[in-house]
PDB file of C-alpha atoms in Angstrom:
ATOM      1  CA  UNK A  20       0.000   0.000   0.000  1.00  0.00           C
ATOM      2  CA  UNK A  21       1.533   3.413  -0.524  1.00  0.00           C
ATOM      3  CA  UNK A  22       1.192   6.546   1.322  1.00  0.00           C
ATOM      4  CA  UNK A  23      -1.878   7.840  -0.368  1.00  0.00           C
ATOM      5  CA  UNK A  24      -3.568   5.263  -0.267  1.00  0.00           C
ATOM      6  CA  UNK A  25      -3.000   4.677   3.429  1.00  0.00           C
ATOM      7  CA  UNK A  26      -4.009   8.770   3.942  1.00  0.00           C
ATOM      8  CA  UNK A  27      -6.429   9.867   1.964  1.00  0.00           C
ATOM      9  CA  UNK A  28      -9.006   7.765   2.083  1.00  0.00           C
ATOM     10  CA  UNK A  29      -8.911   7.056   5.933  1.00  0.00           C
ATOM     11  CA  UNK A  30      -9.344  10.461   6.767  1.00  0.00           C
ATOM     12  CA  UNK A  31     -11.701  11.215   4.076  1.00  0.00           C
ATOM     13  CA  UNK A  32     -13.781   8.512   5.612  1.00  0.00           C
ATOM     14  CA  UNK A  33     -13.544   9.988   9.374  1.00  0.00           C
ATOM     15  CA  UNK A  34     -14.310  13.336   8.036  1.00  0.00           C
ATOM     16  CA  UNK A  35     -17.557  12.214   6.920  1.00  0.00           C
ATOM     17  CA  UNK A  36     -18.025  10.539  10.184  1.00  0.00           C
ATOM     18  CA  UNK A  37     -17.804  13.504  12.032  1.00  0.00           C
ATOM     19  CA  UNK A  38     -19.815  14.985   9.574  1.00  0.00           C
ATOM     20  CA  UNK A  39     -22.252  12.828  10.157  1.00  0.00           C
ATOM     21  CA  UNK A  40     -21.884  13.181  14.459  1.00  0.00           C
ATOM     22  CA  UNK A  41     -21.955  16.860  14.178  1.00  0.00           C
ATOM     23  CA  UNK A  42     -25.574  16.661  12.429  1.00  0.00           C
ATOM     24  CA  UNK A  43     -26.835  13.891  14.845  1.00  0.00           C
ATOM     25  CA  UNK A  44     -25.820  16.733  17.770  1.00  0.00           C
ATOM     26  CA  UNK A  45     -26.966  19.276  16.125  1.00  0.00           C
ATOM     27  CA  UNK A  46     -29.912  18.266  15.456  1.00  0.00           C
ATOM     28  CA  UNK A  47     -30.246  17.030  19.138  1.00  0.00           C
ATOM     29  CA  UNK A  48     -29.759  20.437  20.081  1.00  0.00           C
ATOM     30  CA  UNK A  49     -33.222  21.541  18.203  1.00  0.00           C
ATOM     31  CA  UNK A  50     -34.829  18.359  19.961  1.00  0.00           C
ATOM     32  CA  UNK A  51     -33.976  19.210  22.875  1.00  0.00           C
ATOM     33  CA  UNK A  52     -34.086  22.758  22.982  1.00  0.00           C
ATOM     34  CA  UNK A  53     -30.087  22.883  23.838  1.00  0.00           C
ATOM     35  CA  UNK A  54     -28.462  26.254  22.664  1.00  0.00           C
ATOM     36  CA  UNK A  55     -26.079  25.401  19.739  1.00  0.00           C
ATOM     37  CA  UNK A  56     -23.345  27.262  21.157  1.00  0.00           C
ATOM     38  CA  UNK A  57     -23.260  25.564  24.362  1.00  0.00           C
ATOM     39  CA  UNK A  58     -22.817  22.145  22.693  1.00  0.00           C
ATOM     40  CA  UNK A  59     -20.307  23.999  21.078  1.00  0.00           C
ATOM     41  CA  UNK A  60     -18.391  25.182  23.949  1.00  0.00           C
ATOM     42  CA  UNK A  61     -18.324  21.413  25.860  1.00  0.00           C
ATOM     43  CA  UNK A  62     -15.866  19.913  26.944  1.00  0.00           C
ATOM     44  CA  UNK A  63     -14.790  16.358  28.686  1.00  0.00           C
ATOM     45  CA  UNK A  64     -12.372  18.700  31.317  1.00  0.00           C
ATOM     46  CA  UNK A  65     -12.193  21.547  31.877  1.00  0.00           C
ATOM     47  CA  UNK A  66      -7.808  22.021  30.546  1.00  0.00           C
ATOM     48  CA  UNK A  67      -9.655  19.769  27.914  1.00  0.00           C
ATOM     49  CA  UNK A  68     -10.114  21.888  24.245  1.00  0.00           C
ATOM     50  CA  UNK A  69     -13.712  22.252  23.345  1.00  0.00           C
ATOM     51  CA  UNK A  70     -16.140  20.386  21.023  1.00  0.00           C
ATOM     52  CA  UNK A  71     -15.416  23.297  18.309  1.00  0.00           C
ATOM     53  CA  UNK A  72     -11.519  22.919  18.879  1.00  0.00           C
ATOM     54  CA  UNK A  73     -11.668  19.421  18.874  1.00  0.00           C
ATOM     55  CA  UNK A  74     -13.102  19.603  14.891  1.00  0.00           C
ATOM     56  CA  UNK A  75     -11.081  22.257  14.131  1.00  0.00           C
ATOM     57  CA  UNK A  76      -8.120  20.181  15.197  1.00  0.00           C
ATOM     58  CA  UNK A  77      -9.260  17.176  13.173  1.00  0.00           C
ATOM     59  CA  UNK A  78      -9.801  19.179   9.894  1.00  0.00           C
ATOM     60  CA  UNK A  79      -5.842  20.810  10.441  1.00  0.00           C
ATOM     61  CA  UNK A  80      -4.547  17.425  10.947  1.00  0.00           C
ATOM     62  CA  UNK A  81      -6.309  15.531   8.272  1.00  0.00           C
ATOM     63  CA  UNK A  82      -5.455  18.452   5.811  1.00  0.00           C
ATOM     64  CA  UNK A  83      -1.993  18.875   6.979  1.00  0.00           C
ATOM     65  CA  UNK A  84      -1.326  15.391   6.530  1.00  0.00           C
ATOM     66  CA  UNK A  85      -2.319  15.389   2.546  1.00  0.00           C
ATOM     67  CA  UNK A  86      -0.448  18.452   2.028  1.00  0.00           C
ATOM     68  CA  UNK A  87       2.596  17.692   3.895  1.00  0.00           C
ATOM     69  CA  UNK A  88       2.520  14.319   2.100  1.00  0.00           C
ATOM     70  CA  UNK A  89       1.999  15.286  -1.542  1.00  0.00           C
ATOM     71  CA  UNK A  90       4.267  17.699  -1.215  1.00  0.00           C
ATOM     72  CA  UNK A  91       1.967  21.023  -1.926  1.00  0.00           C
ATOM     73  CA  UNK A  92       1.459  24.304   0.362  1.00  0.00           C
ATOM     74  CA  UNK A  93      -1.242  23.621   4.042  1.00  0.00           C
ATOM     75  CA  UNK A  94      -3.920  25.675   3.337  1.00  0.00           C
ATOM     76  CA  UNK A  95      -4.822  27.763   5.757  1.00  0.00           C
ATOM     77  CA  UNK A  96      -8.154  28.108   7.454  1.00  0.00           C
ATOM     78  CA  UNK A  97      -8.876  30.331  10.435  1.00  0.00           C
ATOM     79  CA  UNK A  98     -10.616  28.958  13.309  1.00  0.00           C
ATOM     80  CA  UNK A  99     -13.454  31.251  13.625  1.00  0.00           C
ATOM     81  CA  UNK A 100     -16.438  28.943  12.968  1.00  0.00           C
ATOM     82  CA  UNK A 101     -19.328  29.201  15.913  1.00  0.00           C
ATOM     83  CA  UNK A 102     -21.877  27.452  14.509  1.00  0.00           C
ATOM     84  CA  UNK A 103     -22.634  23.834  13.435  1.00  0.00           C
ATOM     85  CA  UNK A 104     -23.064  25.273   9.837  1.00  0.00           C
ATOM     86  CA  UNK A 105     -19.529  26.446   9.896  1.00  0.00           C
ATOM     87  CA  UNK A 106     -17.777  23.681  11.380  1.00  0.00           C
ATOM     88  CA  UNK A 107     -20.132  21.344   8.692  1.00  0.00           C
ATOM     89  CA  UNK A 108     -18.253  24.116   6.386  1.00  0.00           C
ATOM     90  CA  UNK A 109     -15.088  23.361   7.369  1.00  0.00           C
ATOM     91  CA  UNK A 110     -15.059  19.749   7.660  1.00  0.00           C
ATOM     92  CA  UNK A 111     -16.271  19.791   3.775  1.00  0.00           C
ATOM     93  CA  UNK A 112     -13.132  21.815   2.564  1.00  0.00           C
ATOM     94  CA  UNK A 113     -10.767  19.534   3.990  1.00  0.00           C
ATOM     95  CA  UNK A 114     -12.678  16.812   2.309  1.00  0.00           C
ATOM     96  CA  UNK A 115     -12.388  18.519  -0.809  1.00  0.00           C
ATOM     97  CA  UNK A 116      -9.159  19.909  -0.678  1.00  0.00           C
ATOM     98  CA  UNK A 117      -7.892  15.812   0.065  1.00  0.00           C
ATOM     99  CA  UNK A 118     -10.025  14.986  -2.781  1.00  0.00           C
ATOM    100  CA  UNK A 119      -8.473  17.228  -5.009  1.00  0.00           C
ATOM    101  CA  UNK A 120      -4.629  15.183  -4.170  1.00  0.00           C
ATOM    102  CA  UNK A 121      -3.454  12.857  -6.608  1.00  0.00           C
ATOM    103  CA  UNK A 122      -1.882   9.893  -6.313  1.00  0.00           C
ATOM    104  CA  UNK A 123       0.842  10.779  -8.047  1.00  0.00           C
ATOM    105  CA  UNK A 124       1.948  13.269  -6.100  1.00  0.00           C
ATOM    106  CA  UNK A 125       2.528  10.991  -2.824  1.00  0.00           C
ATOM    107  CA  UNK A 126       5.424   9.491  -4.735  1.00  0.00           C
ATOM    108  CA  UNK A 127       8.584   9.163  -2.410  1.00  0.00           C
ATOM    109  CA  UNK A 128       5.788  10.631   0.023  1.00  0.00           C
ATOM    110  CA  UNK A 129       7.150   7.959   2.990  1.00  0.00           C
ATOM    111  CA  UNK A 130      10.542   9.438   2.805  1.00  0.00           C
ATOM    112  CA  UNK A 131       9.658  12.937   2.173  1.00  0.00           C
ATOM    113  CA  UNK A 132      11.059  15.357   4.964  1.00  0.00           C
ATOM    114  CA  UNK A 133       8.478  16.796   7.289  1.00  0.00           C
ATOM    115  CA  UNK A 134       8.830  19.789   9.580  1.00  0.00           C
ATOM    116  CA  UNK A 135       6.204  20.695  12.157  1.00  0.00           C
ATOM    117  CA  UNK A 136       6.419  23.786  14.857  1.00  0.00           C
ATOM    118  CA  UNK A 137       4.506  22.414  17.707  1.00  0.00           C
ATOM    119  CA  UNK A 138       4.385  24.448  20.889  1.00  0.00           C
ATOM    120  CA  UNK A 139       7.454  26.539  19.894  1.00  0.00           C
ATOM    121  CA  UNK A 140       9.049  23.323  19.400  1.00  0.00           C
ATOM    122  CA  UNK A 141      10.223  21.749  15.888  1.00  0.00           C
ATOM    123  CA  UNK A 142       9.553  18.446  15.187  1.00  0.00           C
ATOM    124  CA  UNK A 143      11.163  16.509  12.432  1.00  0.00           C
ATOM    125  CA  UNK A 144       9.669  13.832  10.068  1.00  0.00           C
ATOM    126  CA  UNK A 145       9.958  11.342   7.338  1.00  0.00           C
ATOM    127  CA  UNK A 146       6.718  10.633   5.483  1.00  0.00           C
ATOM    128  CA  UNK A 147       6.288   7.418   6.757  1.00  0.00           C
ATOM    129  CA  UNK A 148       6.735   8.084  10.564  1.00  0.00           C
ATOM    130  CA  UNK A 149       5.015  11.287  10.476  1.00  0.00           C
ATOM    131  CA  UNK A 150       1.698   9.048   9.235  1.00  0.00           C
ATOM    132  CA  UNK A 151       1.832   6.505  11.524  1.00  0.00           C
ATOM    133  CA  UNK A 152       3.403   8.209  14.556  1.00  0.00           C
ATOM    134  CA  UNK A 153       1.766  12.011  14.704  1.00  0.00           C
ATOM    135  CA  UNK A 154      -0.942  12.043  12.254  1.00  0.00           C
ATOM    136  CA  UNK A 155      -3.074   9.184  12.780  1.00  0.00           C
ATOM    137  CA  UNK A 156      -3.328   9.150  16.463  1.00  0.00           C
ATOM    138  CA  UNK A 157      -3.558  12.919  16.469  1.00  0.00           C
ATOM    139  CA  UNK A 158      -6.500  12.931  13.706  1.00  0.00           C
ATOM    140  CA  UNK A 159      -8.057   9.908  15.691  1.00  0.00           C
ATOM    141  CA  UNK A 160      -7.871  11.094  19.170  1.00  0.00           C
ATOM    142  CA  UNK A 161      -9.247  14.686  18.050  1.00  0.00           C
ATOM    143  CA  UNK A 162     -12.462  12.811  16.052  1.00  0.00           C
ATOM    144  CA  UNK A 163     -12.508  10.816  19.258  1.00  0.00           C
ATOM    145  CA  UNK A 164     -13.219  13.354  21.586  1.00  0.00           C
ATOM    146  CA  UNK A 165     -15.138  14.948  19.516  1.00  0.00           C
ATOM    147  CA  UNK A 166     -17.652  11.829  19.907  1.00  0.00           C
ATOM    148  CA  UNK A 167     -17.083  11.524  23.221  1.00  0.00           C
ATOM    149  CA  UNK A 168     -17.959  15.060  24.250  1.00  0.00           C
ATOM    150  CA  UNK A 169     -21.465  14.468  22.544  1.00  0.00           C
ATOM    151  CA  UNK A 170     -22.017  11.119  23.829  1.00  0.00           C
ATOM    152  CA  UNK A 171     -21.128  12.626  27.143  1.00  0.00           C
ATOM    153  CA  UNK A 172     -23.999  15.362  26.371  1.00  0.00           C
ATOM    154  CA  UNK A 173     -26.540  12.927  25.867  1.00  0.00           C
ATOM    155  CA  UNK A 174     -26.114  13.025  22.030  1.00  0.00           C
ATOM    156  CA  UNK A 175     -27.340   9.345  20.810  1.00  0.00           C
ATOM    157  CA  UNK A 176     -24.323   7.863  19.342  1.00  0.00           C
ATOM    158  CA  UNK A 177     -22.837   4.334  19.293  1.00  0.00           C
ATOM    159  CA  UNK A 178     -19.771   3.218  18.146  1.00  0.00           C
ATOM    160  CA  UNK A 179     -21.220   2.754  14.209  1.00  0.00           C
ATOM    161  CA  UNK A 180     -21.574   6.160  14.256  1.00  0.00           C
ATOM    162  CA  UNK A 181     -17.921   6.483  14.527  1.00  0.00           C
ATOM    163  CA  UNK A 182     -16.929   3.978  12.441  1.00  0.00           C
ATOM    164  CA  UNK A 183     -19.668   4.670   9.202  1.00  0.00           C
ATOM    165  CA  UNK A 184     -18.337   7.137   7.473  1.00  0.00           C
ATOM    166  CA  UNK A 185     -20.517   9.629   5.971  1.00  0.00           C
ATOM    167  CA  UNK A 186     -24.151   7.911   5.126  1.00  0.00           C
TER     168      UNK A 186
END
């Protein structure tokens, strides 16, 4: 399997699961009468990032990861979305900006030198390593929480909800 194909289409897959938790909550929120933007603001802890950070998070990794990868320029998007519309916005564009990487352009991809500033820190990287070792368990512990912050809020989710995909 190479690089792409061990990228792409994992996190285009938990994107659209998330996608598809974010409109379960949010449409638990009308159900229940729960203000939006206090579902928005949960957290597990309180040193614990929000539900909004924890999506925001997801999307940097998962688009990160593809651009890092295949070699192009991170795109930037600010994290100033306060709604479940917005966040829904944001998940999309990193679904479509992974969609629009080609294969092709993960060649040499697991060797490929990757440089990350993390907490004023820099982190170094071949392809390979920086998949397995910082991207997936980053990507997967941020979608993680992110379920587990609704479940914790009484949003009615079970572990298919995680794993589906976008329906």
């Amino acid at each position: 399997m190479n690089i792409f194909d061990a990228t792409v289409p994992a996190l285009n897959h938990f994107l659209g699961s998330l996608s598809a938790i974010m409109k379960k909550a949010e449409a638990h929120c009308a159900a229940k009468k729960i203000d939006p933007a206090v579902m928005l603001s949960q957290r597990l802890y309180p040193d614990m990032f929000t539900l909004t950070r924890q999506v925001q998070i997801a999307t940097d990794t998962a688009k990160g990861a593809g651009a890092r990868l295949a070699g192009v320029a991170v795109p930037s998007f600010p994290d100033e979305e306060k709604t479940f519309e917005e966040l829904q916005a944001r998940i999309a564009k990193t679904i479509d900006f992974l969609k629009s990487l080609e294969k092709a352009q993960f060649d040499g991809a697991e060797t490929r030198a990757i440089v990350l500033k993390v907490g004023g820190r820099e982190l170094n990287f071949s392809g390979e390593p920086y998949l397995e070792t910082w991207v997936k368990p980053n990507f997967y512990f941020h979608v993680s929480m992110a379920y587990a912050i609704l479940r914790h809020n009484g949003v009615e989710l079970g572990k298919p909800d995680f794993l589906a995909g976008a329906q």
